[in-house]
Amino acid sequence: MFKMVNLSFNAVSFLSVCVLYSVLYHRFDSQEARIQMPLAFLLWVTHNNAEMTTVDPPNIAMTSIMGNWPCNSAKKANTGHIGTKSIQSLIMVPEVSEYIVMAFCFLFNLLSAVKRLPEHIQVDDPAVVRKLAKKLERQQIPLRSDYGYKVSLFSHLHQYSRKAPLTQQISIPATVIHPSIVRLGLQYSQGIVAGSNARSVALLHAFKQVIQDYSTPPNEELARDLVNKLKPYISFLNQCRPLSASMGNAIKYIKKEISNIPSQYKEEEAKKKLLSCVDSYVNEKITLAAKGISKYAIDKISDGDVILVYGCSSLVNHILCEAFEKQRKFRVIVVDSRPRLEGREALRRLVNRGIRCTYVLISAVSYVLPEVSKVFLGAHALLANGYVMSRVGTSQIALVAKAYNVPVLVCCETYKFCERVQTDSFVSNELDDPDDLIVTRKGKTHLADWQSETSLGLLNLVYDVTPPDFVDLVITELGMIPCTSVPVVLRVKNVDQ
Amino acid sequence: MNKLVEYFRTQMSQDPDVASAVAAIRSLLEFLKRDQSETILGLRENLTKAIGRLQEADSSVAVSSGGELFLRFISLTSLENPDLSQCRNMMIERGELFLKKISLSRGKVAKLCHTFIKDGAKILTHSSSRVVLKVLESAAADKKRFTVYVTESQPDSAGKHMADKLRKLNIPVTIVLDAAVGYIMEKVDMVIVGAEGVVESGGIINKIGTYQMAVCSKAHNKPFYVVAESFKFVRLYPLNQQDVPHRFKYKADTLKTAEDLNQEHPIIDYTPPSLITLLFTDLGVLTPSAVSDELIKLYL
C-alpha cells in the first residue's frame, strides 16, 4: 500500500517535471544543464525507491552528479569534493532534508541555466535566425534579407544592400511603427545620418517625438506599456542598420528612466519628466562632455604641432576648431580612405574655419608620419578590456604611429563606454553594402558583375578594434585616463547610478 | 609668506632625512595654524597661494603633489560648521593626521619591497633616493647579502652621497659613471629607483638619467622597480619628454634667470609606464596600469 502511494507520487512528480522540462528546454543555453536536470531528478526517484530496498549505488552516482555543479568547470575540482561530503552527510540524515537538498539543487540548476549571456550576431546559425524571425513576426516588423555573397570569415554578420531604398525592399507597417521612427530608420539605412554622436542624438529626438505622441491605453501602466511599445521600434531600427554601442547605452538609459516613473504620476507629468530626462542626457553626455573634453585636449596641443586625424569625428573636429579659436598654432593632416571618403567632410569643416590642412589617403600614412607630432582619433565605442572600436583603418593608423613613436590620443565621451569585451575585429562588426567598392574609372566599371564570379567576394567592413598598447591616452570628460582604466570608469559610473 | 618659505627651508636643513613633500606639508600646517583669514574660502585661497610660493622655492614634483593632496585631504570633511575656529581646528586635526600617515609611508614601502631582494642580488640604483636607502637598509637588517651599483648622477654628484650612506650600512657599493649604465646592465639582477612624482599614466618623473636606465633594463629584460610614497601621485599626463611642464624640468632659480631655456639642462625626465615592471607604494605593490585606478580613487 505504501509502495503504491510512493510510486504514484513519483509518477505524478515525474510527469510534471517532464512537462516543465519540455517547456523550458529552449531556454537552456548549455548542454550540461539540459542533461543534468533530468538525471538529477531520475536519481532522486531511484534513490527514493532504493531506500526501501537498501541499495546504495544511486547515492554514489548522485554525489558524482552533484560534484558537477555549479556549472562552472573551473570550480569542479574544489567545490565538488567539499560539496559532496557535506551533502552526503545531509543525505544520510532523515528524508526531509534530502528533499530540501534535492529541491535546492534542482532550483539552482534551473536558475543558473536560465540566466542568459548577451549573444553576438549569429546569422549563420539557423536556430538563432529562426528565433529572430519569430520575434520579429510577433512584433509585426518585416525581416530584411541579406544581399550578395558574404566572405566566409564574416558570414555570421548581416550584409544589406543600399541600392534600392528600404521602402522598396520591405513593407513597413505604418500602423505599428511611429512615423518619426520610420523616417529615422530610412535615414540610417541610406547613410544620411552617420557617425555615432549624430545617430544617438537623432535616436533620442525621435524617441522624444514618440513619447510626446504617446497616450496610455486604458488598464495599462505607462511605465510598462511604453517600454513594450519601444521594443518593436528598436527591432525595426536594428533591421535598418545594426545599433551602435552609444545607441545601446542611450536606449538602456531611457528604458530605465521610463520604468522608474512612479505610478502615481499623471500622464502629462510623466511625459514632461521623460522629455526633460532625454534633454538632460543629450546635454550632459554629449554637448557638455564635448566642452569638457576639448578643455583637456587643448592643453595637449602646443604651438607648432602637426596633428593627424582620420576620417570625420565630430568630437575631434570640435576640439580642433576650439583650439584654433584659442589661438594655438598648428596644422592638420587629414587621412581619408575609400569607400566612405568621410575625410572630405572633415577637411571641408576645418578649412572653412581657416585651419591649414593637408589631405592624404591612408596608403600614404607611413610617408607622412615622420613629420606628425600627435595623432587624434575619435572612437565609436570603448570596450571593457581597453580596446578601442572605431572606423576601419583606425587600428592601422595607431599601429604605424606606434612604430614611429608618435603619441596617439583617443577622444571619447563616457556614454560610449561599453561592457562588451572583444580582442579582434571579426566576432562583432558591421558589413556595409559590397557594391560601394565598385568604382567607375575612365568609363570602365571593372567589378560591375562581381556576383557572377564564383570565387570573388567583396568585403566592406565598417569597424575595427585597436589594442590598448597602441593608444597612449584617452581623453574623456572625467579627465585623461590610460586605455587600461576603462573598466575603472565603468565601475565608478555604475556605483554612481 | 616669506616666513613660510623660511620655515620650510629650516625644516629641510634640520632633518636631512625628511622628504621634501613632508617638510612642505609641515610648513603648510604651521601656516594654517597661524592664518588669520575670516572665511573658509579665504583660507583655501591663502593655502593655494602658499603652495604656489613653496613651489617657487623648491620646484620639485613632490611638493606640488603633496600640497594638492594635503589641501584635498583636509577639505574632505564636512565644513558646515558656522564657527570658523571650529572648522579651522578640524582642518588642523585632519592635517596632523595626514602628516602622521605620510611619515609612516616610507616604512611601509620598505617593508613591502625588501622581500624582493634575494640573497646574492646585484642591484643598480640611480642617484640618491631616501626611499631606496630605506629599502636597502631593511634588506640589510634582514641579514641579506647583496651588492649595489650607484650611478654618479651628474650634475650634482648625488650618487656619491648615496654611496657614502650605503658604506655606513656596510653594504658593498660601487659607483659607476652615468654613461656606464648600458655596460653594467648585464651584471645586475634588478634595478630599483625612487621617484619624484608618479603620473597618471603610471609612469614616473625622476632625476635625469632614469629613462636611459629604464630603456637599457628593458633591452636586457631586467626588472625595473620603482619605490614611491603615495603622496607623490600627481595629476599630470605627459605624452613624451617635451610634454613635461617647464616648472618641473628646471630648478626654480634657473626658470627665473635663464634667457633661453633650450640652453639649460633639465634636471628630471619622464619614464613611460611600458618600461616599469612594478611600483612599490604604501598603498601596496601596483602595476603601472593600477596607478590610474588608485589616482581615480584618491582624486575623484
Coordinates of N, CA and C in Angstrom, one line a residue, chain A residues 194-196 309-317 334-336 341-347 349 378 391:
Chain A
A194 N 24.9 59.6 -40.1 CA 26.0 58.7 -39.9 C 27.0 59.3 -38.8
G195 N 27.7 58.5 -38.1 CA 28.5 59.0 -37.0 C 27.9 58.7 -35.7
S196 N 28.6 58.2 -34.7 CA 27.9 57.6 -33.5 C 27.2 58.7 -32.7
V309 N 44.6 63.5 -38.2 CA 43.3 63.0 -37.8 C 42.8 62.0 -38.9
Y310 N 41.9 61.1 -38.6 CA 41.5 60.1 -39.5 C 39.9 60.2 -39.7
G311 N 39.5 60.2 -40.9 CA 38.0 60.3 -41.1 C 37.4 61.5 -40.5
C312 N 36.1 61.4 -40.2 CA 35.4 62.6 -39.7 C 34.8 62.2 -38.4
S313 N 35.4 62.7 -37.3 CA 34.9 62.5 -36.0 C 34.4 63.8 -35.5
S314 N 33.1 63.9 -35.1 CA 32.5 65.2 -34.7 C 33.3 65.8 -33.5
L315 N 33.7 64.9 -32.6 CA 34.4 65.4 -31.4 C 35.8 66.0 -31.7
V316 N 36.5 65.2 -32.6 CA 37.9 65.7 -32.9 C 37.8 67.0 -33.7
N317 N 36.8 67.1 -34.6 CA 36.7 68.4 -35.3 C 36.4 69.5 -34.4
V334 N 44.8 65.5 -42.7 CA 43.5 64.7 -42.7 C 43.8 63.4 -43.5
V335 N 43.6 62.2 -42.9 CA 43.8 61.0 -43.6 C 42.4 60.4 -44.0
D336 N 42.3 60.0 -45.2 CA 41.0 59.5 -45.7 C 41.1 58.1 -46.3
L341 N 35.1 57.9 -47.8 CA 35.7 59.2 -48.0 C 35.1 60.2 -47.1
E342 N 35.0 59.8 -45.8 CA 34.5 60.8 -44.8 C 35.5 61.9 -44.5
G343 N 36.8 61.7 -44.8 CA 37.7 62.7 -44.5 C 37.5 64.0 -45.2
R344 N 36.8 63.9 -46.4 CA 36.5 65.1 -47.1 C 35.6 66.1 -46.4
E345 N 34.6 65.5 -45.6 CA 33.7 66.3 -44.8 C 34.5 67.0 -43.7
A346 N 35.4 66.3 -43.1 CA 36.3 66.9 -42.0 C 37.1 68.0 -42.6
L347 N 37.7 67.7 -43.8 CA 38.5 68.7 -44.5 C 37.8 70.0 -44.7
R349 N 35.1 71.1 -43.1 CA 34.8 71.8 -41.9 C 36.0 72.6 -41.4
G378 N 39.0 59.6 -33.1 CA 37.7 59.5 -32.4 C 37.4 58.1 -32.2
R391 N 36.2 53.5 -36.6 CA 36.1 53.3 -38.1 C 37.3 52.4 -38.6

